[in-house]
Tab-separated table of C-alpha atoms and ligand atoms in Angstrom:
chain	number	residue	atom	x	y	z
A	348	MET	CA	89.875	142.398	126.265
A	349	LEU	CA	92.383	142.716	129.093
A	350	ASN	CA	93.012	139.771	131.356
A	351	VAL	CA	92.294	140.550	135.001
A	352	PRO	CA	95.271	139.382	137.086
A	353	PRO	CA	94.497	136.814	139.760
A	354	PRO	CA	94.503	138.034	143.373
A	355	SER	CA	98.084	138.073	144.624
A	356	ALA	CA	99.028	135.608	147.292
A	357	LEU	CA	100.351	136.732	150.610
A	358	TRP	CA	104.132	136.796	150.872
A	359	HIS	CA	105.650	134.012	152.904
A	360	PHE	CA	107.312	136.278	155.485
A	361	ARG	CA	105.142	139.116	156.752
A	362	PRO	CA	106.631	140.803	159.843
A	363	GLN	CA	104.144	142.846	161.819
A	364	PRO	CA	105.117	146.481	162.487
A	365	ILE	CA	106.499	146.865	165.998
A	366	LEU	CA	104.689	149.272	168.351
A	367	ASP	CA	106.209	152.631	167.359
A	368	GLU	CA	108.153	151.541	164.302
A	369	SER	CA	108.624	153.814	161.300
A	370	PHE	CA	107.413	152.846	157.846
A	371	SER	CA	110.896	152.610	156.304
A	372	SER	CA	112.104	150.428	159.193
A	373	TRP	CA	109.235	147.970	158.695
A	374	PHE	CA	109.855	148.051	154.934
A	375	CYS	CA	113.540	147.099	155.482
A	376	ARG	CA	112.654	144.257	157.808
A	377	THR	CA	110.051	142.928	155.380
A	378	ALA	CA	112.628	142.989	152.594
A	379	TRP	CA	115.338	141.153	154.551
A	380	GLN	CA	112.944	138.556	155.905
A	381	ASN	CA	111.971	137.723	152.332
A	382	GLY	CA	115.645	137.553	151.313
A	383	LEU	CA	115.526	140.819	149.365
A	384	TYR	CA	117.212	144.199	149.345
A	385	PRO	CA	114.778	147.045	150.075
A	386	ALA	CA	115.270	148.259	146.470
A	387	ASP	CA	114.210	144.807	145.184
A	388	LEU	CA	111.143	144.758	147.389
A	389	TYR	CA	110.233	148.215	146.086
A	390	ARG	CA	110.413	146.972	142.499
A	391	ILE	CA	108.268	143.953	143.316
A	392	ALA	CA	105.691	145.919	145.288
A	393	LEU	CA	105.535	148.611	142.631
A	394	PRO	CA	106.248	146.809	139.326
A	395	GLY	CA	108.424	148.798	136.957
A	396	ALA	CA	109.415	151.408	139.548
A	397	ARG	CA	112.846	152.071	141.002
A	398	MET	CA	113.418	153.283	144.526
A	399	HIS	CA	116.499	155.425	143.790
A	400	ARG	CA	117.251	157.555	146.857
A	401	ILE	CA	113.734	158.503	147.887
A	402	ASP	CA	112.880	159.131	151.508
A	403	LEU	CA	110.363	156.327	151.912
A	404	ASP	CA	108.860	157.670	155.137
A	405	ARG	CA	107.842	160.760	153.181
A	406	PHE	CA	107.342	159.697	149.581
A	407	ALA	CA	105.707	156.257	149.767
A	408	CYS	CA	102.842	156.513	147.257
A	409	ASP	CA	99.275	155.219	147.549
A	410	GLU	CA	99.881	152.349	145.143
A	411	LEU	CA	102.971	151.140	147.015
A	412	VAL	CA	101.211	151.121	150.378
A	413	GLU	CA	98.098	149.438	148.953
A	414	ASN	CA	100.176	146.720	147.283
A	415	LEU	CA	102.210	146.155	150.444
A	416	ALA	CA	99.005	145.886	152.455
A	417	GLN	CA	97.648	143.379	149.954
A	418	HIS	CA	100.753	141.160	150.126
A	419	THR	CA	101.272	141.354	153.887
A	420	GLY	CA	97.679	141.425	155.115
A	421	ILE	CA	98.425	144.573	157.145
A	422	ASN	CA	95.888	147.389	157.121
A	423	THR	CA	96.865	150.438	155.007
A	424	ASP	CA	96.067	152.809	157.910
A	425	THR	CA	98.536	150.942	160.105
A	426	LEU	CA	101.208	151.524	157.489
A	427	TRP	CA	100.314	155.178	156.806
A	428	ASN	CA	100.395	155.956	160.532
A	429	ARG	CA	104.107	155.131	160.512
A	430	SER	CA	104.925	157.492	157.636
A	431	PHE	CA	105.160	161.294	157.527
A	432	ARG	CA	101.537	161.373	156.426
A	433	ALA	CA	100.609	160.836	160.075
A	434	TRP	CA	101.915	164.361	160.762
A	435	ASP	CA	99.933	166.030	157.971
A	436	GLY	CA	97.757	168.740	159.483
A	437	GLN	CA	99.649	168.455	162.774
A	438	LEU	CA	103.172	169.570	161.848
A	439	ASN	CA	102.949	170.344	158.147
A	440	GLU	CA	100.115	170.824	155.717
A	441	ASP	CA	100.922	168.145	153.159
A	442	CYS	CA	104.119	166.085	153.132
A	443	SER	CA	103.541	164.808	149.594
A	444	LYS	CA	104.163	168.270	148.140
A	445	HIS	CA	107.749	169.068	147.313
A	446	GLY	CA	109.646	171.578	149.437
A	447	LYS	CA	111.072	171.601	152.937
A	448	LEU	CA	109.003	170.244	155.797
A	449	LEU	CA	109.256	171.854	159.207
A	450	TRP	CA	110.776	169.523	161.815
A	451	LEU	CA	111.083	166.615	159.350
A	452	PRO	CA	114.371	166.914	157.424
A	453	PRO	CA	115.145	164.360	154.697
A	454	ALA	CA	117.090	161.220	155.569
A	455	GLY	CA	120.302	160.756	153.632
A	456	THR	CA	120.362	163.482	151.040
A	457	ASP	CA	118.693	166.816	150.456
A	458	ARG	CA	119.144	167.416	146.723
A	459	THR	CA	122.901	166.875	146.489
A	460	CYS	CA	123.845	167.636	150.101
A	461	LYS	CA	123.971	165.342	153.109
A	462	SER	CA	120.941	165.422	155.371
A	463	PHE	CA	120.794	163.871	158.806
A	464	GLY	CA	117.054	163.305	159.089
A	465	GLN	CA	117.286	159.763	160.479
A	466	GLN	CA	118.271	159.483	164.135
A	467	VAL	CA	118.697	156.413	166.323
A	468	CYS	CA	119.354	155.488	169.938
A	469	PRO	CA	122.197	152.907	169.966
A	470	ASP	CA	120.903	151.432	173.241
A	471	CYS	CA	117.401	150.924	171.831
A	472	LEU	CA	118.876	149.200	168.766
A	473	ARG	CA	120.950	146.935	171.011
A	474	GLU	CA	118.055	146.113	173.277
A	475	HIS	CA	115.883	144.379	170.688
A	476	GLN	CA	116.699	141.073	169.109
A	477	THR	CA	115.472	142.529	165.834
A	478	PRO	CA	116.525	146.178	165.852
A	479	TYR	CA	114.018	148.649	164.470
A	480	LEU	CA	113.669	152.417	164.023
A	481	LYS	CA	111.113	154.413	165.978
A	482	ARG	CA	108.987	156.869	164.044
A	483	HIS	CA	109.619	159.721	166.506
A	484	TRP	CA	113.325	159.557	165.703
A	485	ARG	CA	112.567	161.360	162.450
A	486	LEU	CA	111.349	164.523	164.231
A	487	SER	CA	114.152	167.072	164.549
A	488	PHE	CA	112.899	168.440	167.877
A	489	VAL	CA	113.335	164.909	169.247
A	490	THR	CA	116.954	164.677	170.318
A	491	GLY	CA	117.070	162.236	173.230
A	492	CYS	CA	115.872	158.765	174.162
A	493	THR	CA	113.402	158.903	177.015
A	494	ARG	CA	114.041	155.247	177.827
A	495	HIS	CA	117.839	155.421	178.056
A	496	GLN	CA	118.068	159.144	178.818
A	497	ARG	CA	120.883	159.708	176.352
A	498	LEU	CA	121.327	161.777	173.206
A	499	LEU	CA	120.341	160.206	169.908
A	500	ILE	CA	122.873	160.008	167.080
A	501	ASP	CA	122.102	161.257	163.576
A	502	ARG	CA	125.291	160.183	161.780
A	503	CYS	CA	127.683	157.265	161.802
A	504	PRO	CA	130.253	157.765	164.607
A	505	GLU	CA	132.864	156.069	162.432
A	506	CYS	CA	132.509	157.829	159.050
A	507	SER	CA	129.975	160.675	159.700
A	508	ALA	CA	127.654	159.457	156.946
A	509	PRO	CA	123.899	160.000	157.396
A	510	ILE	CA	122.005	156.957	158.662
A	511	GLN	CA	120.262	155.289	155.707
A	512	PRO	CA	118.983	151.806	156.519
A	513	LEU	CA	117.337	151.433	153.090
A	514	PHE	CA	120.761	151.149	151.471
A	515	THR	CA	122.647	148.792	153.772
A	516	SER	CA	124.044	145.427	152.707
A	517	ALA	CA	122.068	142.189	153.045
A	518	HIS	CA	121.765	141.672	156.777
A	519	SER	CA	118.949	140.856	159.116
A	520	ASP	CA	120.079	143.640	161.453
A	521	SER	CA	120.377	146.076	158.553
A	522	VAL	CA	118.712	149.038	160.250
A	523	ALA	CA	121.539	149.061	162.827
A	524	ILE	CA	124.337	149.153	160.254
A	525	CYS	CA	125.957	152.185	158.580
A	526	SER	CA	125.222	151.973	154.859
A	527	LYS	CA	128.545	153.575	153.961
A	528	CYS	CA	131.204	151.918	156.126
A	529	GLY	CA	129.320	148.985	157.654
A	530	PHE	CA	129.859	150.152	161.243
A	531	ASP	CA	127.420	148.590	163.695
A	532	LEU	CA	125.634	151.585	165.266
A	533	ARG	CA	124.946	149.478	168.360
A	534	ARG	CA	128.661	149.757	169.142
A	535	THR	CA	128.500	153.565	169.307
A	536	PRO	CA	130.420	154.853	172.353
A	537	GLN	CA	128.201	156.157	175.143
A	538	THR	CA	126.669	159.515	174.156
A	539	SER	CA	125.916	162.303	176.647
A	540	ASN	CA	123.099	161.920	179.094
A	541	CYS	CA	119.981	164.019	178.586
A	542	HIS	CA	118.733	166.352	181.245
A	543	HIS	CA	115.297	165.621	182.642
A	544	THR	CA	114.055	169.072	181.482
A	545	ASP	CA	114.920	168.386	177.856
A	546	LEU	CA	113.150	165.041	177.875
A	547	THR	CA	110.057	166.654	179.434
A	548	ILE	CA	110.037	169.359	176.735
A	549	GLN	CA	110.381	166.695	174.063
A	550	LYS	CA	107.503	164.715	175.526
A	551	ASP	CA	105.326	167.859	175.583
A	552	LEU	CA	106.115	168.605	171.958
A	553	ILE	CA	105.339	165.068	170.802
A	554	GLU	CA	102.031	165.207	172.681
A	555	THR	CA	101.188	168.534	171.042
A	556	ALA	CA	101.974	167.100	167.596
A	557	GLU	CA	99.798	164.063	168.251
A	558	ASP	CA	96.912	165.915	169.903
A	559	GLY	CA	96.788	168.474	167.090
A	560	TRP	CA	96.390	171.478	169.394
A	561	THR	CA	97.887	173.202	172.409
A	562	TYR	CA	97.223	176.106	174.744
A	563	MET	CA	98.912	179.444	174.005
A	564	GLY	CA	98.127	182.044	176.669
A	565	LYS	CA	95.676	184.729	175.545
A	566	TYR	CA	95.189	182.919	172.212
A	567	SER	CA	93.783	179.943	174.123
A	568	ASP	CA	93.636	176.708	172.090
A	569	VAL	CA	95.788	176.839	168.979
A	570	TYR	CA	96.225	174.239	166.245
A	571	SER	CA	99.517	172.385	166.520
A	572	LEU	CA	100.230	173.382	162.916
A	573	SER	CA	100.350	177.040	164.030
A	574	TYR	CA	102.239	176.239	167.226
A	575	PHE	CA	105.013	174.365	165.407
A	576	ARG	CA	105.272	177.090	162.788
A	577	ILE	CA	105.830	179.696	165.548
A	578	LEU	CA	108.221	177.352	167.340
A	579	TRP	CA	110.157	177.037	164.072
A	580	VAL	CA	110.351	180.837	163.594
A	581	THR	CA	111.652	181.129	167.164
A	582	TYR	CA	114.068	178.223	166.771
A	583	ARG	CA	115.430	179.694	163.553
A	584	LEU	CA	116.007	183.086	165.198
A	585	LEU	CA	118.005	181.321	167.904
A	586	ALA	CA	119.935	179.133	165.502
A	587	THR	CA	121.130	181.604	162.909
A	588	GLY	CA	121.225	185.252	161.910
A	589	GLN	CA	122.170	188.510	163.542
A	590	PHE	CA	119.946	188.109	166.613
A	591	ALA	CA	120.925	184.546	167.505
A	592	LYS	CA	123.662	185.347	170.037
A	593	SER	CA	121.668	187.982	171.848
A	594	LEU	CA	118.560	185.766	172.044
A	595	ARG	CA	120.586	182.784	173.235
A	596	ASN	CA	122.145	184.905	175.974
A	597	TRP	CA	118.702	186.090	177.056
A	598	CYS	CA	117.487	182.490	177.285
A	599	SER	CA	120.628	181.224	179.043
A	600	THR	CA	120.283	183.947	181.660
A	601	HIS	CA	116.598	183.187	182.228
A	602	LEU	CA	117.241	179.451	182.447
A	603	GLY	CA	120.228	179.966	184.760
A	604	GLU	CA	122.448	177.950	182.453
A	605	ALA	CA	126.111	177.624	183.346
A	606	ILE	CA	127.272	176.521	179.894
A	607	PRO	CA	127.362	179.365	177.369
A	608	SER	CA	125.215	178.818	174.301
A	609	SER	CA	128.075	180.100	172.170
A	610	ASN	CA	129.266	176.516	171.781
A	611	ILE	CA	126.521	176.050	169.187
A	612	PRO	CA	127.777	177.014	165.723
A	613	LEU	CA	125.957	179.793	163.900
A	614	ILE	CA	125.277	178.129	160.564
A	615	LYS	CA	122.715	178.971	157.940
A	616	GLU	CA	121.863	175.335	157.147
A	617	ILE	CA	120.255	174.736	160.515
A	618	GLU	CA	119.017	171.285	159.479
A	619	LEU	CA	122.640	170.136	159.735
A	620	LEU	CA	122.890	170.859	163.465
A	621	ASN	CA	123.519	167.712	165.493
A	622	PRO	CA	121.253	166.505	168.333
A	623	ARG	CA	123.305	168.244	171.047
A	624	CYS	CA	122.913	171.652	169.392
A	625	ARG	CA	119.278	171.104	168.477
A	626	GLN	CA	118.484	170.063	172.037
A	627	ALA	CA	119.838	173.325	173.475
A	628	LEU	CA	118.061	175.425	170.843
A	629	VAL	CA	114.746	173.605	171.297
A	630	ARG	CA	115.054	174.206	175.058
A	631	HIS	CA	115.501	177.923	174.401
A	632	ALA	CA	112.731	178.088	171.807
A	633	HIS	CA	110.391	176.257	174.175
A	634	LEU	CA	111.188	178.798	176.907
A	635	LEU	CA	110.283	181.666	174.575
A	636	MET	CA	106.966	179.976	173.770
A	637	GLN	CA	105.962	179.751	177.428
A	638	ASP	CA	103.536	182.271	178.884
A	639	TRP	CA	102.885	183.364	175.299
A	640	PRO	CA	103.538	186.028	174.202
A	641	HIS	CA	105.203	187.731	177.191
A	642	LYS	CA	108.572	185.950	177.255
A	643	PHE	CA	108.861	186.089	173.472
A	644	VAL	CA	108.095	189.810	173.387
A	645	ALA	CA	110.535	190.572	176.229
A	646	ALA	CA	113.342	188.610	174.541
A	647	CYS	CA	112.682	190.252	171.149
A	648	GLN	CA	112.618	193.723	172.689
A	649	ALA	CA	115.860	193.033	174.555
A	650	SER	CA	117.455	191.932	171.270
A	651	ASN	CA	116.019	194.789	169.172
A	652	ILE	CA	113.988	192.392	167.012
A	653	SER	CA	111.035	194.101	165.379
A	654	SER	CA	108.174	193.309	163.017
A	655	LYS	CA	110.252	193.618	159.858
A	656	ASP	CA	112.576	190.881	161.163
A	657	LEU	CA	109.745	188.543	162.094
A	658	ILE	CA	107.007	188.879	159.519
A	659	LYS	CA	107.854	188.789	155.853
A	660	GLY	CA	104.339	188.188	154.510
A	661	TYR	CA	101.406	188.854	156.838
A	662	ASP	CA	99.174	186.275	155.223
A	663	LYS	CA	101.599	183.409	155.844
A	664	GLU	CA	102.130	183.585	159.576
A	665	PRO	CA	99.798	182.135	162.234
A	666	PHE	CA	97.490	184.643	163.900
A	667	ALA	CA	99.089	184.130	167.349
A	668	LEU	CA	102.407	185.332	165.940
A	669	TRP	CA	101.066	187.997	163.609
A	670	ASP	CA	98.884	189.575	166.295
A	671	THR	CA	101.703	189.470	168.866
A	672	VAL	CA	104.087	191.200	166.503
A	673	ARG	CA	101.460	193.785	165.490
A	674	CYS	CA	100.594	194.627	169.112
A	675	HIS	CA	104.037	194.548	170.722
A	676	LEU	CA	106.844	194.598	168.199
A	677	HIS	CA	105.566	196.709	165.365
A	678	THR	CA	107.894	199.383	164.026
A	679	PRO	CA	106.604	201.997	161.606
A	680	SER	CA	107.873	201.670	158.071
A	681	THR	CA	110.976	203.721	157.458
A	682	GLU	CA	110.885	203.211	153.734
A	683	THR	CA	111.240	206.417	151.764
A	684	SER	CA	108.676	206.818	149.000
A	685	ALA	CA	109.599	207.571	145.390
A	686	GLU	CA	107.697	210.884	145.630
A	687	VAL	CA	109.839	212.062	148.553
A	688	ILE	CA	113.043	211.176	146.695
A	689	ASP	CA	111.834	212.974	143.545
A	690	ALA	CA	110.990	216.101	145.543
A	691	ALA	CA	114.405	216.022	147.236
A	692	LYS	CA	116.105	215.636	143.846
A	693	ARG	CA	114.252	218.657	142.458
A	694	HIS	CA	115.243	220.699	145.481
A	695	LEU	CA	118.939	219.786	145.185
A	696	LEU	CA	118.996	220.486	141.430
A	697	SER	CA	117.440	223.905	142.066
A	698	GLN	CA	120.443	224.574	144.341
A	699	ASP	CA	122.875	223.341	141.626
A	700	ILE	CA	123.786	220.315	143.752
A	701	CYS	CA	124.071	216.904	142.126
A	702	PRO	CA	121.430	214.645	143.801
A	703	THR	CA	123.786	211.822	144.747
A	704	TYR	CA	122.804	209.167	147.285
A	705	LYS	CA	124.898	210.919	149.923
A	706	GLU	CA	123.296	214.323	149.314
A	707	LEU	CA	119.794	212.839	149.208
A	708	THR	CA	120.154	210.858	152.450
A	709	GLN	CA	121.551	213.946	154.189
A	710	LEU	CA	118.580	215.983	153.034
A	711	ILE	CA	115.856	213.379	153.714
A	712	GLY	CA	117.403	212.147	156.942
A	713	ILE	CA	117.059	208.385	156.315
A	714	LYS	CA	118.758	205.843	154.088
A	715	PHE	CA	116.797	204.301	151.219
A	716	GLN	CA	118.815	201.355	149.920
A	717	ALA	CA	115.833	199.825	148.099
A	718	ARG	CA	115.499	202.970	145.923
A	719	ARG	CA	119.177	203.799	145.704
A	720	HIS	CA	119.002	203.574	141.905
A	721	MET	CA	116.977	206.828	141.913
A	722	ALA	CA	120.043	208.784	143.035
A	723	GLU	CA	122.510	210.183	140.504
A	724	SER	CA	125.916	208.640	140.284
A	725	GLY	CA	128.451	211.096	141.647
A	726	ARG	CA	131.232	209.576	139.562
A	727	ASN	CA	132.258	210.868	136.168
A	728	CYS	CA	134.297	207.798	135.300
A	729	ILE	CA	132.959	205.009	133.096
A	730	HIS	CA	131.513	202.064	134.971
A	731	TYR	CA	134.035	199.350	135.451
A	732	GLY	CA	131.854	196.546	134.076
A	733	VAL	CA	129.225	194.319	135.497
A	734	HIS	CA	130.472	190.840	134.753
A	735	ARG	CA	131.489	189.205	137.992
A	736	TYR	CA	134.314	187.238	136.390
A	737	TRP	CA	135.695	190.257	134.671
A	738	LYS	CA	137.484	192.464	137.120
A	739	LEU	CA	141.094	192.946	136.136
A	740	ASP	CA	142.562	196.300	137.045
A	741	GLY	CA	144.278	198.107	134.184
A	742	VAL	CA	142.322	196.471	131.350
A	743	SER	CA	140.492	199.093	129.289
A	744	SER	CA	136.762	198.884	128.736
A	745	GLU	CA	137.196	198.413	124.950
A	746	ILE	CA	139.425	195.391	125.450
A	747	ARG	CA	137.014	193.955	128.019
A	748	THR	CA	134.085	194.286	125.635
A	749	ALA	CA	136.041	192.794	122.737
A	750	ALA	CA	137.258	189.888	124.884
A	751	LYS	CA	133.715	189.134	126.033
A	752	LYS	CA	132.539	189.091	122.436
A	753	ALA	CA	135.377	186.781	121.373
A	754	ALA	CA	134.676	184.423	124.272
A	755	ARG	CA	130.985	184.322	123.447
A	756	ARG	CA	131.815	183.514	119.831
A	757	GLU	CA	133.764	180.484	120.997
A	758	GLY	CA	130.981	179.461	123.369
A	759	GLU	CA	133.230	180.062	126.368
A	760	ASN	CA	132.780	181.926	129.611
A	761	ILE	CA	135.117	184.873	129.953
A	762	GLY	CA	137.249	183.266	132.705
A	763	PRO	CA	138.335	180.143	130.804
A	764	TRP	CA	138.747	182.211	127.633
A	765	VAL	CA	141.127	184.710	129.295
A	766	ASP	CA	142.996	181.808	130.880
A	767	LYS	CA	143.455	180.200	127.459
A	768	VAL	CA	144.677	183.439	125.850
A	769	LEU	CA	147.118	184.164	128.660
A	770	ARG	CA	148.543	180.641	128.477
A	771	LEU	CA	149.024	181.030	124.763
A	772	ALA	CA	150.784	184.373	125.222
A	773	LEU	CA	153.046	182.928	127.911
A	774	GLU	CA	153.949	179.947	125.758
A	775	GLN	CA	154.965	182.274	122.969
A	776	ASN	CA	156.958	184.527	125.324
A	777	PRO	CA	158.269	182.197	128.013
B	1723	ZN	ZN1	117.068	154.301	173.771
B	1724	ZN	ZN1	129.827	154.728	158.678
């Protein structure tokens, strides 16, 4: 028969969560106050487990939170409300599932890349005797401090490392210290001031996320989950891709902005954009969401954005977006069917013309890249080869095939194998 463990005693030091503190911030403070590293506290609270590099605001498990509640006397709901779980159903469906979350990028690392999901206001950190992290600082549409009216920072000003308080050295002010170089974030030089408009937009968005719904023109009351999904689609269009510049110009003109939006880099990994860039893009995205869907439709039409650019799978997008696109931005499919291509091929062959892609597109009148393989190759030469490492002009196809075979025999890729053979030949004939 198993022995039932006695009820655990409360830990000696049990700091209460501060007003709007995040879960990981409270976890750090609890660790330091008990003379532990956060990783040690994790192992004690969850016997046998290791913290590694998990994002604790997102991936704290039920057992961890229940054990922490048991040892600190703090209600589990109070702790959950400080984690990402508080945004489930408001911003994302379920944060415990793997995959990217909208508006909540990881803190520290995203797989093997840096991720700047933890932001701080240096003034707020300096203001409190015990610095702590606010839970709203994890939201990527939050870019400024409403109290100090300045931009947040999302990386160490000294070494550019992401802010990761869970991995700092033993220090009571650990959440204010860079985990990589030890720089005190409270000493960050003054960042830019935030415009009143941006702080108002941010406040509106936080309220929408907390209320769980908002008003969207003819669609009336809409769940915040749908609203933030549409805001994300809009934000992404502004941040990257072929329409970004044109959309940004449209927004800048309508907002009467003096500073061109071209000073925001066009990068694919939009989660890496710093608070300054995100603030400008959120301002633009928020403008396009106003008076829904009229501004959005006008901006898309001015930028030649149509349904195929906006909706990839009809079942995935919120109704307010899907219906808007269907009513105002729908473009008929220009895809050429296989039957049409077959008929065109038959016609060309009857005229003794080889049905190449060029001949077929001239006859049909539209391009059909997706079915290009149905056209005949107009070339009589042998295909050069398909291996991407194997493109050396002047090497015959027989030698290429033989070399690939030899490399495979030796368990090598073709590149290193060719390199080895060439080195050998050069050594013999210096
Ligand atoms: Zn502040
Ligand atoms: Zn640093």
